Coordinates of C-alpha atoms in Angstrom, one line a residue:
X1 CA 0.0 0.0 0.0
X2 CA 2.7 2.6 0.8
X3 CA 4.3 2.1 -2.7
X4 CA 0.9 2.4 -4.5
X5 CA 0.1 5.6 -2.5
X6 CA 3.6 7.0 -3.1
X7 CA 3.0 6.4 -6.8
X8 CA 0.0 8.6 -6.7
X9 CA -2.6 5.8 -7.1
X10 CA -5.9 5.7 -5.4
X11 CA -6.4 2.6 -3.3
X12 CA -9.5 0.8 -2.1
X13 CA -8.2 -2.0 0.2
X14 CA -10.4 -5.1 0.7
X15 CA -8.2 -6.7 3.4
X16 CA -8.8 -6.1 7.1
X17 CA -5.4 -4.5 7.5
X18 CA -6.5 -0.8 7.7
X19 CA -9.9 -1.0 9.3
X20 CA -8.9 -1.1 13.0
X21 CA -7.4 2.3 13.9
X22 CA -5.8 1.1 17.1
X23 CA -2.6 -0.7 16.1
X24 CA -2.3 -2.7 19.4
X25 CA -5.9 -3.8 19.1
X26 CA -5.3 -4.9 15.5
X27 CA -2.3 -7.0 16.5
X28 CA -4.2 -8.7 19.3
X29 CA -7.0 -9.8 17.0
X30 CA -5.2 -10.4 13.7
X31 CA -2.1 -12.0 15.3
X32 CA 0.5 -10.1 13.4
X33 CA 2.0 -6.6 13.4
X34 CA -0.2 -3.6 12.5
X35 CA 0.5 -1.3 9.6
X36 CA 2.2 2.0 10.3
X37 CA 0.1 4.4 12.3
X38 CA 0.2 7.0 9.6
X39 CA -1.4 4.6 7.1
X40 CA -4.1 3.6 9.7
X41 CA -4.9 7.3 10.2
X42 CA -5.0 8.0 6.5
X43 CA -7.3 5.1 5.5
X44 CA -10.9 6.1 5.5
X45 CA -13.4 3.5 6.6
X46 CA -15.7 3.1 3.6
X47 CA -19.1 2.0 4.9
X48 CA -21.0 3.8 2.2
X49 CA -24.3 4.3 3.8
X50 CA -22.8 5.7 7.0
X51 CA -20.2 7.9 5.4
X52 CA -21.6 9.8 2.5
X53 CA -19.9 11.0 -0.7
X54 CA -18.2 14.1 0.7
X55 CA -16.4 11.9 3.2
X56 CA -14.5 9.9 0.5
X57 CA -14.8 12.2 -2.5
X58 CA -11.3 12.9 -3.8
X59 CA -9.6 10.9 -1.1
X60 CA -6.9 8.4 -2.1
X61 CA -7.1 5.6 0.4
X62 CA -10.3 3.8 1.5
X63 CA -10.5 0.7 3.7
X64 CA -13.4 -1.4 2.5
X65 CA -15.5 -2.8 5.4
X66 CA -15.7 -6.5 6.2
X67 CA -18.7 -8.5 5.2
X68 CA -20.1 -9.3 8.6
X69 CA -19.6 -5.7 9.8
X70 CA -21.4 -4.3 6.8
X71 CA -24.5 -6.4 7.5
X72 CA -24.3 -5.8 11.2
X73 CA -23.6 -2.1 11.2
X74 CA -26.3 -1.2 8.6
X75 CA -28.8 -3.1 10.8
X76 CA -27.8 -1.4 14.1
X77 CA -26.5 2.1 13.4
X78 CA -29.9 3.9 13.0
X79 CA -31.4 2.5 16.2
X80 CA -28.2 3.0 18.1
X81 CA -27.8 6.6 16.9
X82 CA -31.4 7.4 17.8
X83 CA -30.9 6.0 21.3
X84 CA -33.7 3.4 20.9
X85 CA -31.6 0.4 21.9
X86 CA -29.4 -0.3 24.9
X87 CA -25.8 -0.7 23.7
X88 CA -24.8 -3.1 26.4
X89 CA -27.4 -5.7 25.4
X90 CA -26.3 -6.3 21.8
X91 CA -26.2 -9.9 20.6
X92 CA -25.4 -10.7 17.0
X93 CA -26.1 -14.1 15.5
X94 CA -24.4 -14.2 12.1
X95 CA -24.4 -16.8 9.4
X96 CA -22.3 -16.9 6.2
X97 CA -22.1 -18.9 3.0
X98 CA -18.9 -20.8 2.2
X99 CA -17.4 -18.1 -0.1
X100 CA -17.0 -16.0 3.1
X101 CA -14.0 -18.3 3.9
X102 CA -12.2 -17.3 0.7
X103 CA -10.8 -19.7 -1.9
X104 CA -8.0 -21.3 0.2
X105 CA -8.0 -25.1 0.6
X106 CA -8.7 -26.4 4.1
X107 CA -10.7 -29.3 5.6
X108 CA -13.4 -27.0 7.1
X109 CA -14.7 -26.0 3.7
X110 CA -14.5 -29.3 1.9
X111 CA -17.9 -30.4 0.4
X112 CA -18.1 -33.5 2.5
X113 CA -17.5 -31.4 5.7
X114 CA -19.9 -28.6 5.0
X115 CA -22.7 -30.2 3.0
X116 CA -25.7 -31.0 5.2
X117 CA -23.9 -29.3 8.1
X118 CA -24.2 -26.1 10.1
X119 CA -21.6 -25.0 12.5
X120 CA -20.4 -22.2 14.7
X121 CA -16.8 -21.0 14.4
X122 CA -14.4 -18.4 16.0
X123 CA -16.9 -18.1 18.8
X124 CA -16.1 -14.8 20.7
X125 CA -12.9 -14.6 18.7
X126 CA -13.8 -13.4 15.2
X127 CA -11.5 -10.7 13.9
X128 CA -14.5 -8.6 12.8
X129 CA -15.6 -8.0 16.5
X130 CA -13.3 -5.0 17.1
X131 CA -14.3 -3.5 13.7
X132 CA -17.9 -3.7 14.7
X133 CA -17.3 -2.3 18.1
X134 CA -15.1 0.5 16.8
X135 CA -17.9 1.9 14.6
X136 CA -20.7 1.3 17.1
X137 CA -18.6 3.1 19.8
X138 CA -18.2 6.0 17.4
X139 CA -21.9 6.2 16.8
X140 CA -22.8 5.8 20.5
X141 CA -20.0 8.1 21.6
X142 CA -19.3 5.6 24.3
X143 CA -17.5 2.2 24.3
X144 CA -19.7 -0.5 23.0
X145 CA -19.1 -4.3 23.3
X146 CA -21.1 -7.0 21.5
X147 CA -21.6 -10.7 21.7
X148 CA -20.9 -11.9 18.2
X149 CA -21.2 -15.5 17.0
X150 CA -20.5 -16.6 13.5
X151 CA -21.8 -19.7 11.7
X152 CA -21.0 -21.4 8.4
X153 CA -23.9 -22.5 6.3
X154 CA -24.0 -25.0 3.4
X155 CA -24.6 -22.4 0.7
X156 CA -22.3 -20.6 -1.7
X157 CA -22.9 -17.0 -0.8
X158 CA -25.0 -14.8 1.5
X159 CA -24.9 -13.4 5.0
X160 CA -27.7 -13.2 7.5
X161 CA -27.2 -11.3 10.8
X162 CA -29.9 -11.7 13.3
X163 CA -29.4 -9.0 16.0
X164 CA -31.1 -8.7 19.4
X165 CA -31.2 -5.7 21.7
X166 CA -33.2 -4.4 24.7
X167 CA -35.3 -1.4 23.9
X168 CA -34.5 2.0 25.6
X169 CA -38.1 3.0 25.5
X170 CA -41.5 1.9 24.2
X171 CA -41.4 1.3 20.4
X172 CA -43.3 -0.8 17.9
X173 CA -42.2 -2.3 14.6
X174 CA -43.8 0.6 12.6
X175 CA -41.5 3.0 14.6
X176 CA -38.4 1.1 13.5
X177 CA -39.6 0.9 9.9
X178 CA -40.2 4.7 9.8
X179 CA -36.8 5.4 11.5
X180 CA -34.8 3.3 9.1
X181 CA -36.7 4.5 6.0
X182 CA -35.9 8.1 7.0
X183 CA -32.2 7.3 7.8
X184 CA -31.6 5.4 4.6
X185 CA -33.7 7.7 2.4
X186 CA -31.8 8.3 -0.9
X187 CA -29.4 5.5 -0.1
X188 CA -30.1 3.2 -3.0
X189 CA -28.7 -0.1 -1.7
X190 CA -30.6 -0.4 1.6
X191 CA -34.1 -1.7 1.4
X192 CA -36.4 -1.7 4.5
X193 CA -39.0 -4.5 4.7
X194 CA -42.7 -3.8 5.5
X195 CA -44.1 -4.9 8.9
X196 CA -44.3 -8.7 9.2
X197 CA -41.8 -9.4 6.4
X198 CA -38.2 -10.4 7.0
X199 CA -35.4 -10.7 4.4
X200 CA -33.8 -13.9 3.1
X201 CA -30.3 -14.3 1.6
X202 CA -31.7 -15.5 -1.8
X203 CA -33.4 -12.1 -2.2
X204 CA -30.0 -10.3 -2.3
X205 CA -28.0 -13.0 -4.1
X206 CA -25.5 -11.5 -6.6
X207 CA -26.6 -7.9 -5.7
X208 CA -25.2 -5.0 -3.8
X209 CA -28.4 -4.6 -1.7
X210 CA -28.8 -4.9 2.0
X211 CA -32.3 -5.8 3.1
X212 CA -33.4 -5.2 6.7
X213 CA -36.5 -6.3 8.7
X214 CA -37.7 -6.0 12.3
X215 CA -39.7 -7.7 15.0
X216 CA -40.5 -6.1 18.3
X217 CA -41.2 -8.4 21.2
X218 CA -43.3 -6.3 23.7
X219 CA -43.2 -9.3 26.2
X220 CA -39.4 -9.1 26.6
X221 CA -39.1 -5.4 25.5
X222 CA -36.5 -6.4 22.9
X223 CA -36.2 -5.9 19.2
X224 CA -34.9 -8.4 16.6
X225 CA -33.2 -6.8 13.6
X226 CA -32.5 -9.1 10.6
X227 CA -30.0 -7.9 8.0
X228 CA -29.0 -9.8 4.8
X229 CA -26.3 -9.1 2.2
X230 CA -24.4 -11.0 -0.5
X231 CA -21.0 -11.4 1.2
X232 CA -19.0 -11.1 -2.0
X233 CA -20.9 -8.2 -3.4
X234 CA -22.1 -5.7 -0.8
X235 CA -19.8 -7.5 1.6
X236 CA -16.7 -7.0 -0.6
X237 CA -16.3 -6.2 -4.3
X238 CA -19.7 -4.5 -4.8
X239 CA -19.1 -2.1 -1.9
X240 CA -15.6 -1.4 -3.2
X241 CA -17.1 -0.3 -6.5
X242 CA -19.7 1.8 -4.6
X243 CA -16.7 3.4 -2.8
X244 CA -15.0 4.0 -6.1
X245 CA -18.0 5.7 -7.4
X246 CA -18.1 8.0 -4.4
X247 CA -14.4 8.6 -4.6
X248 CA -14.6 9.6 -8.3
X249 CA -17.8 11.6 -8.0
X250 CA -19.7 9.1 -10.3
X251 CA -23.2 7.9 -10.0
X252 CA -23.4 5.6 -7.0
X253 CA -25.1 2.8 -8.8
X254 CA -22.7 2.7 -11.8
X255 CA -21.6 -0.9 -12.5
X256 CA -23.7 -2.3 -9.7
X257 CA -27.2 -2.9 -11.0
X258 CA -26.5 -5.8 -13.4
X259 CA -23.8 -7.7 -11.5
X260 CA -22.9 -11.1 -13.0
X261 CA -23.0 -14.0 -10.5
X262 CA -19.9 -16.1 -10.0
X263 CA -19.6 -18.4 -8.2

């Protein structure tokens, strides 16, 4: 990255190397040395729907968010920012298709191991935890910690994050729908479901969309927020293109409305 930036090139980085701004925290979770502090400070975190075009327009270095954090943060930020949920009660139950593990060869993603199987992994140790907490803490303006459990599902692509939080007041599902529709107004790639409808991974397959639905349990005074994305499009390359469009001042949807599907 330093050589590319020194050459005057614009960089959108899809690795996790520049997302965590605290170098010691990065080293603790990623188990190797952090990049130089000046590069961590320079890289802008490119969660497109949180940071709008002026934030990245003309900049030269964007750190593309992780797939799990994208689905999680888009589902939680509006409610957290509005003060409708209690930050110390957040539980995130996340599931990903096999492509989320990359293309490396290991036993855990062999067909015979994952077919007809469903398993948790990196419980309480996933490297995306500090990334999620970093952004939520920024939004809440106080430290936020989460319980975050990831699961591998026997499908090629897709992420579903089912998130639970205690309410900080009395709200119904229509309140959440209105809040999120207002927050994401004009943000083309987030779609809010009507009351009583919840998104499925197949509905965002091969697309750059994030679909979000809600269920309020008045008995427990908790809300369930369900957020789905395609992990290799909105969770990776698609969001990188969206960031490129913002960086260059192009139409946000350019190159993203007819995305081929592979794998």
